[in-house]
Amino acid sequence: MKKDRVIILINRKRYELEASTVTGRALKELANIPLVDVLFLDRPGCDDLVVGNDQEVTLDNGAQLYSSPPADYGTGAPGLERTVVFINRVKYVLDSPTQTGRALKELGGIALTDVLFLEQPGDDLVIANDDTILLRDGSRLHSSPPADYGSAEIGLDVRWQDKVEIHRQPDGWTFVVFKEWPIPPAYQPQPVRLLVKLPPGFPDAQPDMFWVSPAVKLMNGSSPKGTSTESVLGGSWQRFSWHLSPGAWRPGISTLDDFLRCVRARFEQKD
């Protein structure tokens, strides 16, 4: 029915979808985009999502997508659908340059619990299992077992290596400081340092509230709801008095990453 249709924009042209979940291939066919081109979903405030031909994506009303011809990475043949990559120094030929971390691990015989890196200038890029990435011809990837950075009980993901400070307190609490935490453009300044306090008994015991430094304000100059100033670790921090819903934390199942997703959701409220 008409009321169920989703209105989207592809390359600034308006289209109507009968269902919100659609494949990249269907979107390209709808907008007459060559299948070898790369399709992106515009995601304000974070990296745009590459939508593979066989990948399903759920779109909201007003979603905006755009396409780009595949780049010629020195192969001398722009638009080639087959891409040569190296995983742990072994050569593989891909039918599509757009791959998920999971697919690349399965191709290279890598355990899903291992960490996959894309070699690039500066810090190598960590590719999570559910990440979708556009690879260049000649891209080099490597893997390693998940590291224990002296905080196995905290459950820090490998991607936070060299990006956190761990401050253990005499009373058994552990303060984890994320050095550069990205926040939506509705707040200033950004990025910030994020502090999470983990209670004794974590992860069976759940965290509560979080802190940022420097203090942030909304674009209208007001402070976010439920915030106050507190002295922690010898400095001034802005506390977000924000609590998980009853039952949201599941002892033995929930992790620090789960709590961080909730922190992101609080910032997305933009109030």
mmCIF file of C-alpha atoms in Angstrom:
data_model
loop_
_atom_site.group_PDB
_atom_site.id
_atom_site.type_symbol
_atom_site.label_atom_id
_atom_site.label_comp_id
_atom_site.label_asym_id
_atom_site.label_seq_id
_atom_site.Cartn_x
_atom_site.Cartn_y
_atom_site.Cartn_z
ATOM 1 C CA MET A 1 0.000 0.000 0.000
ATOM 2 C CA LYS A 2 1.067 3.542 -0.633
ATOM 3 C CA LYS A 3 1.418 4.370 3.061
ATOM 4 C CA ASP A 4 3.961 1.577 3.493
ATOM 5 C CA ARG A 5 6.317 2.883 0.831
ATOM 6 C CA VAL A 6 9.712 4.318 1.727
ATOM 7 C CA ILE A 7 10.965 7.483 0.043
ATOM 8 C CA ILE A 8 14.720 7.571 -0.608
ATOM 9 C CA LEU A 9 17.207 9.566 -2.666
ATOM 10 C CA ILE A 10 19.795 7.929 -4.922
ATOM 11 C CA ASN A 11 22.267 10.323 -6.517
ATOM 12 C CA ARG A 12 19.853 13.125 -5.518
ATOM 13 C CA LYS A 13 16.927 11.573 -7.400
ATOM 14 C CA ARG A 14 13.764 10.546 -5.559
ATOM 15 C CA TYR A 15 12.609 6.931 -5.562
ATOM 16 C CA GLU A 16 9.849 5.008 -3.814
ATOM 17 C CA LEU A 17 10.404 1.552 -2.347
ATOM 18 C CA GLU A 18 7.596 -0.857 -1.552
ATOM 19 C CA ALA A 19 9.661 -2.358 1.268
ATOM 20 C CA SER A 20 12.320 -0.815 3.497
ATOM 21 C CA THR A 21 14.702 -3.803 3.215
ATOM 22 C CA VAL A 22 16.351 -4.097 -0.196
ATOM 23 C CA THR A 23 19.587 -5.365 -1.745
ATOM 24 C CA GLY A 24 22.304 -3.213 -3.245
ATOM 25 C CA ARG A 25 21.665 -4.896 -6.594
ATOM 26 C CA ALA A 26 17.992 -3.883 -6.533
ATOM 27 C CA LEU A 27 18.889 -0.292 -5.645
ATOM 28 C CA LYS A 28 21.384 -0.096 -8.516
ATOM 29 C CA GLU A 29 18.851 -1.511 -10.955
ATOM 30 C CA LEU A 30 16.236 0.954 -9.712
ATOM 31 C CA ALA A 31 18.555 3.910 -10.343
ATOM 32 C CA ASN A 32 20.203 2.484 -13.490
ATOM 33 C CA ILE A 33 23.602 2.278 -11.803
ATOM 34 C CA PRO A 34 26.167 -0.193 -13.274
ATOM 35 C CA LEU A 35 26.646 -3.187 -11.010
ATOM 36 C CA VAL A 36 30.414 -2.618 -10.971
ATOM 37 C CA ASP A 37 29.948 0.846 -9.437
ATOM 38 C CA VAL A 38 30.175 1.282 -5.671
ATOM 39 C CA LEU A 39 26.988 2.202 -3.785
ATOM 40 C CA PHE A 40 27.184 4.140 -0.509
ATOM 41 C CA LEU A 41 24.562 4.833 2.157
ATOM 42 C CA ASP A 42 25.040 8.303 3.609
ATOM 43 C CA ARG A 43 25.320 8.083 7.414
ATOM 44 C CA PRO A 44 25.739 11.549 8.990
ATOM 45 C CA GLY A 45 28.194 11.560 11.852
ATOM 46 C CA CYS A 46 30.000 8.358 10.891
ATOM 47 C CA ASP A 47 31.557 6.620 7.907
ATOM 48 C CA ASP A 48 29.239 6.024 4.950
ATOM 49 C CA LEU A 49 28.241 2.395 4.481
ATOM 50 C CA VAL A 50 29.303 0.509 1.365
ATOM 51 C CA VAL A 51 26.305 -1.525 0.163
ATOM 52 C CA GLY A 52 27.391 -4.647 -1.722
ATOM 53 C CA ASN A 53 25.302 -6.007 -4.573
ATOM 54 C CA ASP A 54 24.093 -9.004 -2.563
ATOM 55 C CA GLN A 55 23.934 -7.154 0.739
ATOM 56 C CA GLU A 56 20.554 -6.342 2.267
ATOM 57 C CA VAL A 57 20.114 -2.954 3.882
ATOM 58 C CA THR A 58 17.125 -1.520 5.763
ATOM 59 C CA LEU A 59 16.400 2.078 4.781
ATOM 60 C CA ASP A 60 14.476 4.779 6.615
ATOM 61 C CA ASN A 61 12.319 7.396 4.962
ATOM 62 C CA GLY A 62 14.606 10.104 3.583
ATOM 63 C CA ALA A 63 17.666 7.849 3.355
ATOM 64 C CA GLN A 64 20.246 9.139 0.884
ATOM 65 C CA LEU A 65 22.537 6.997 -1.242
ATOM 66 C CA TYR A 66 25.108 7.801 -3.870
ATOM 67 C CA SER A 67 27.285 5.830 -6.248
ATOM 68 C CA SER A 68 30.795 6.088 -7.588
ATOM 69 C CA PRO A 69 32.615 4.271 -10.396
ATOM 70 C CA PRO A 70 35.163 1.733 -9.129
ATOM 71 C CA ALA A 71 38.571 3.339 -8.853
ATOM 72 C CA ASP A 72 41.530 2.274 -10.987
ATOM 73 C CA TYR A 73 44.195 1.411 -8.428
ATOM 74 C CA GLY A 74 46.971 1.133 -10.948
ATOM 75 C CA THR A 75 45.699 -2.017 -12.645
ATOM 76 C CA GLY A 76 45.399 -0.229 -15.975
ATOM 77 C CA ALA A 77 41.857 -1.507 -16.336
ATOM 78 C CA PRO A 78 39.258 0.607 -14.536
ATOM 79 C CA GLY A 79 36.058 -1.207 -13.671
ATOM 80 C CA LEU A 80 37.517 -4.692 -13.271
ATOM 81 C CA GLU A 81 35.150 -6.790 -11.183
ATOM 82 C CA ARG A 82 37.881 -9.149 -9.974
ATOM 83 C CA THR A 83 40.213 -7.829 -7.307
ATOM 84 C CA VAL A 84 43.521 -9.345 -6.223
ATOM 85 C CA VAL A 85 44.298 -9.158 -2.498
ATOM 86 C CA PHE A 86 46.808 -10.773 -0.156
ATOM 87 C CA ILE A 87 45.724 -12.269 3.161
ATOM 88 C CA ASN A 88 48.600 -13.308 5.383
ATOM 89 C CA ARG A 89 50.833 -13.147 2.256
ATOM 90 C CA VAL A 90 48.636 -15.569 0.291
ATOM 91 C CA LYS A 91 47.143 -14.282 -2.975
ATOM 92 C CA TYR A 92 43.370 -14.392 -3.471
ATOM 93 C CA VAL A 93 41.195 -13.220 -6.361
ATOM 94 C CA LEU A 94 37.870 -11.676 -5.346
ATOM 95 C CA ASP A 95 34.819 -11.474 -7.579
ATOM 96 C CA SER A 96 33.925 -8.181 -5.889
ATOM 97 C CA PRO A 97 36.080 -5.553 -4.146
ATOM 98 C CA THR A 98 33.357 -5.154 -1.502
ATOM 99 C CA GLN A 99 33.758 -7.718 1.263
ATOM 100 C CA THR A 100 32.832 -8.277 4.888
ATOM 101 C CA GLY A 101 35.393 -9.100 7.535
ATOM 102 C CA ARG A 102 33.684 -12.445 8.048
ATOM 103 C CA ALA A 103 33.924 -13.353 4.344
ATOM 104 C CA LEU A 104 37.606 -12.419 4.236
ATOM 105 C CA LYS A 105 38.361 -14.540 7.305
ATOM 106 C CA GLU A 106 36.517 -17.510 5.841
ATOM 107 C CA LEU A 107 38.401 -17.063 2.568
ATOM 108 C CA GLY A 108 41.752 -16.968 4.352
ATOM 109 C CA GLY A 109 40.963 -19.776 6.784
ATOM 110 C CA ILE A 110 41.158 -17.370 9.734
ATOM 111 C CA ALA A 111 39.324 -18.029 13.003
ATOM 112 C CA LEU A 112 36.432 -15.610 13.501
ATOM 113 C CA THR A 113 37.795 -14.793 16.961
ATOM 114 C CA ASP A 114 41.093 -13.578 15.471
ATOM 115 C CA VAL A 115 41.633 -9.923 14.570
ATOM 116 C CA LEU A 116 41.828 -8.913 10.903
ATOM 117 C CA PHE A 117 43.842 -5.875 9.824
ATOM 118 C CA LEU A 118 44.004 -3.963 6.536
ATOM 119 C CA GLU A 119 47.503 -2.623 6.003
ATOM 120 C CA GLN A 120 47.543 1.123 5.319
ATOM 121 C CA PRO A 121 49.771 4.145 5.992
ATOM 122 C CA GLY A 122 49.829 4.918 9.693
ATOM 123 C CA ASP A 123 47.783 2.618 11.903
ATOM 124 C CA ASP A 124 46.416 -0.493 10.198
ATOM 125 C CA LEU A 125 42.622 -0.679 10.037
ATOM 126 C CA VAL A 126 40.873 -3.280 12.197
ATOM 127 C CA ILE A 127 38.052 -4.972 10.246
ATOM 128 C CA ALA A 128 35.319 -6.446 12.437
ATOM 129 C CA ASN A 129 33.420 -9.522 11.266
ATOM 130 C CA ASP A 130 30.310 -7.506 10.367
ATOM 131 C CA ASP A 131 32.186 -4.567 8.797
ATOM 132 C CA THR A 132 31.850 -4.065 5.030
ATOM 133 C CA ILE A 133 34.944 -2.695 3.312
ATOM 134 C CA LEU A 134 35.903 -1.698 -0.222
ATOM 135 C CA LEU A 135 39.295 -3.214 -1.101
ATOM 136 C CA ARG A 136 41.783 -1.959 -3.663
ATOM 137 C CA ASP A 137 43.516 -4.215 -6.100
ATOM 138 C CA GLY A 138 46.675 -5.328 -4.304
ATOM 139 C CA SER A 139 45.319 -4.709 -0.794
ATOM 140 C CA ARG A 140 47.199 -6.557 1.916
ATOM 141 C CA LEU A 141 45.577 -7.926 5.042
ATOM 142 C CA HIS A 142 46.903 -9.867 8.000
ATOM 143 C CA SER A 143 45.464 -11.459 11.106
ATOM 144 C CA SER A 144 46.522 -12.193 14.653
ATOM 145 C CA PRO A 145 44.961 -13.926 17.662
ATOM 146 C CA PRO A 146 43.032 -11.587 19.975
ATOM 147 C CA ALA A 147 45.483 -10.023 22.398
ATOM 148 C CA ASP A 148 45.236 -9.863 26.152
ATOM 149 C CA TYR A 149 46.410 -6.390 27.083
ATOM 150 C CA GLY A 150 46.624 -7.242 30.770
ATOM 151 C CA SER A 151 42.900 -6.687 31.204
ATOM 152 C CA ALA A 152 41.196 -9.908 30.184
ATOM 153 C CA GLU A 153 38.532 -9.459 32.848
ATOM 154 C CA ILE A 154 37.629 -6.087 31.339
ATOM 155 C CA GLY A 155 37.053 -7.528 27.893
ATOM 156 C CA LEU A 156 38.616 -4.692 25.910
ATOM 157 C CA ASP A 157 38.358 -5.206 22.169
ATOM 158 C CA VAL A 158 41.639 -5.236 20.232
ATOM 159 C CA ARG A 159 40.631 -2.097 18.333
ATOM 160 C CA TRP A 160 41.173 -0.077 21.526
ATOM 161 C CA GLN A 161 44.853 -1.005 21.678
ATOM 162 C CA ASP A 162 46.911 2.107 22.509
ATOM 163 C CA LYS A 163 43.672 4.120 22.693
ATOM 164 C CA VAL A 164 42.782 3.559 26.345
ATOM 165 C CA GLU A 165 44.170 4.236 29.787
ATOM 166 C CA ILE A 166 43.392 1.779 32.579
ATOM 167 C CA HIS A 167 43.411 3.127 36.141
ATOM 168 C CA ARG A 168 42.923 0.474 38.827
ATOM 169 C CA GLN A 169 41.635 1.841 42.120
ATOM 170 C CA PRO A 170 42.510 0.601 45.635
ATOM 171 C CA ASP A 171 38.841 -0.228 46.333
ATOM 172 C CA GLY A 172 38.650 -2.677 43.426
ATOM 173 C CA TRP A 173 37.095 -0.346 40.850
ATOM 174 C CA THR A 174 38.688 0.003 37.418
ATOM 175 C CA PHE A 175 38.491 3.322 35.554
ATOM 176 C CA VAL A 176 38.812 2.970 31.774
ATOM 177 C CA VAL A 177 39.552 6.157 29.813
ATOM 178 C CA PHE A 178 39.075 6.162 26.033
ATOM 179 C CA LYS A 179 41.441 8.827 24.760
ATOM 180 C CA GLU A 180 39.468 9.991 21.710
ATOM 181 C CA TRP A 181 35.778 9.190 21.746
ATOM 182 C CA PRO A 182 33.816 10.410 18.687
ATOM 183 C CA ILE A 183 30.465 12.051 19.381
ATOM 184 C CA PRO A 184 27.740 13.352 17.038
ATOM 185 C CA PRO A 185 28.146 16.861 15.570
ATOM 186 C CA ALA A 186 25.225 18.013 17.757
ATOM 187 C CA TYR A 187 27.792 18.417 20.557
ATOM 188 C CA GLN A 188 30.877 20.573 20.911
ATOM 189 C CA PRO A 189 33.786 20.170 21.377
ATOM 190 C CA GLN A 190 34.652 16.825 19.822
ATOM 191 C CA PRO A 191 36.132 14.337 20.152
ATOM 192 C CA VAL A 192 36.264 13.912 23.932
ATOM 193 C CA ARG A 193 37.865 11.620 26.472
ATOM 194 C CA LEU A 194 35.347 9.090 27.761
ATOM 195 C CA LEU A 195 35.574 7.600 31.252
ATOM 196 C CA VAL A 196 33.750 4.407 32.224
ATOM 197 C CA LYS A 197 33.895 3.132 35.793
ATOM 198 C CA LEU A 198 33.825 -0.650 36.122
ATOM 199 C CA PRO A 199 32.758 -1.898 39.564
ATOM 200 C CA PRO A 200 34.364 -4.763 41.483
ATOM 201 C CA GLY A 201 32.882 -7.967 40.135
ATOM 202 C CA PHE A 202 32.554 -6.661 36.582
ATOM 203 C CA PRO A 203 31.317 -8.068 34.210
ATOM 204 C CA ASP A 204 28.813 -9.752 36.534
ATOM 205 C CA ALA A 205 28.296 -6.340 38.139
ATOM 206 C CA GLN A 206 27.048 -3.713 35.702
ATOM 207 C CA PRO A 207 28.594 -0.267 35.035
ATOM 208 C CA ASP A 208 26.550 2.859 35.701
ATOM 209 C CA MET A 209 26.802 6.375 34.215
ATOM 210 C CA PHE A 210 29.779 7.739 32.263
ATOM 211 C CA TRP A 211 31.995 10.826 32.181
ATOM 212 C CA VAL A 212 33.540 12.987 29.442
ATOM 213 C CA SER A 213 36.319 15.567 29.335
ATOM 214 C CA PRO A 214 36.212 18.324 28.317
ATOM 215 C CA ALA A 215 32.583 19.073 29.129
ATOM 216 C CA VAL A 216 30.339 19.201 26.077
ATOM 217 C CA LYS A 217 27.483 21.504 25.155
ATOM 218 C CA LEU A 218 24.714 21.301 22.603
ATOM 219 C CA MET A 219 24.752 23.569 19.559
ATOM 220 C CA ASN A 220 22.400 26.008 21.345
ATOM 221 C CA GLY A 221 24.967 26.405 24.132
ATOM 222 C CA SER A 222 23.076 24.419 26.782
ATOM 223 C CA SER A 223 24.417 21.452 28.709
ATOM 224 C CA PRO A 224 22.985 17.995 27.963
ATOM 225 C CA LYS A 225 20.266 16.730 30.275
ATOM 226 C CA GLY A 226 21.325 15.019 33.465
ATOM 227 C CA THR A 227 24.921 16.272 33.481
ATOM 228 C CA SER A 228 27.047 17.719 36.260
ATOM 229 C CA THR A 229 30.708 18.419 36.995
ATOM 230 C CA GLU A 230 32.807 16.037 39.050
ATOM 231 C CA SER A 231 36.487 15.708 39.935
ATOM 232 C CA VAL A 232 37.932 12.349 38.862
ATOM 233 C CA LEU A 233 41.547 11.228 38.407
ATOM 234 C CA GLY A 234 42.758 14.654 39.404
ATOM 235 C CA GLY A 235 40.791 16.506 36.731
ATOM 236 C CA SER A 236 37.368 17.938 35.920
ATOM 237 C CA TRP A 237 34.889 15.629 34.190
ATOM 238 C CA GLN A 238 31.295 16.035 33.055
ATOM 239 C CA ARG A 239 29.143 13.253 34.483
ATOM 240 C CA PHE A 240 26.178 11.904 32.532
ATOM 241 C CA SER A 241 23.712 10.640 35.168
ATOM 242 C CA TRP A 242 22.375 7.961 32.885
ATOM 243 C CA HIS A 243 21.404 4.438 33.846
ATOM 244 C CA LEU A 244 20.685 1.167 32.101
ATOM 245 C CA SER A 245 17.086 -0.026 32.011
ATOM 246 C CA PRO A 246 16.230 -2.805 34.486
ATOM 247 C CA GLY A 247 17.282 -6.145 33.031
ATOM 248 C CA ALA A 248 19.392 -4.585 30.273
ATOM 249 C CA TRP A 249 22.602 -5.906 31.812
ATOM 250 C CA ARG A 250 22.844 -9.698 31.735
ATOM 251 C CA PRO A 251 25.558 -11.083 34.049
ATOM 252 C CA GLY A 252 27.824 -13.518 32.250
ATOM 253 C CA ILE A 253 26.575 -12.337 28.848
ATOM 254 C CA SER A 254 26.831 -8.545 28.639
ATOM 255 C CA THR A 255 30.227 -7.019 27.860
ATOM 256 C CA LEU A 256 31.970 -3.668 27.926
ATOM 257 C CA ASP A 257 31.188 -3.279 24.223
ATOM 258 C CA ASP A 258 27.485 -3.653 25.055
ATOM 259 C CA PHE A 259 27.764 -0.794 27.551
ATOM 260 C CA LEU A 260 29.655 1.341 25.022
ATOM 261 C CA ARG A 261 26.842 0.840 22.519
ATOM 262 C CA CYS A 262 24.467 2.216 25.152
ATOM 263 C CA VAL A 263 26.777 5.211 25.632
ATOM 264 C CA ARG A 264 26.603 5.865 21.899
ATOM 265 C CA ALA A 265 22.815 5.608 22.029
ATOM 266 C CA ARG A 266 22.711 8.247 24.800
ATOM 267 C CA PHE A 267 24.733 10.662 22.663
ATOM 268 C CA GLU A 268 22.407 10.005 19.725
ATOM 269 C CA GLN A 269 19.534 11.423 21.764
ATOM 270 C CA LYS A 270 21.161 14.834 21.219
ATOM 271 C CA ASP A 271 19.538 16.469 24.217
#
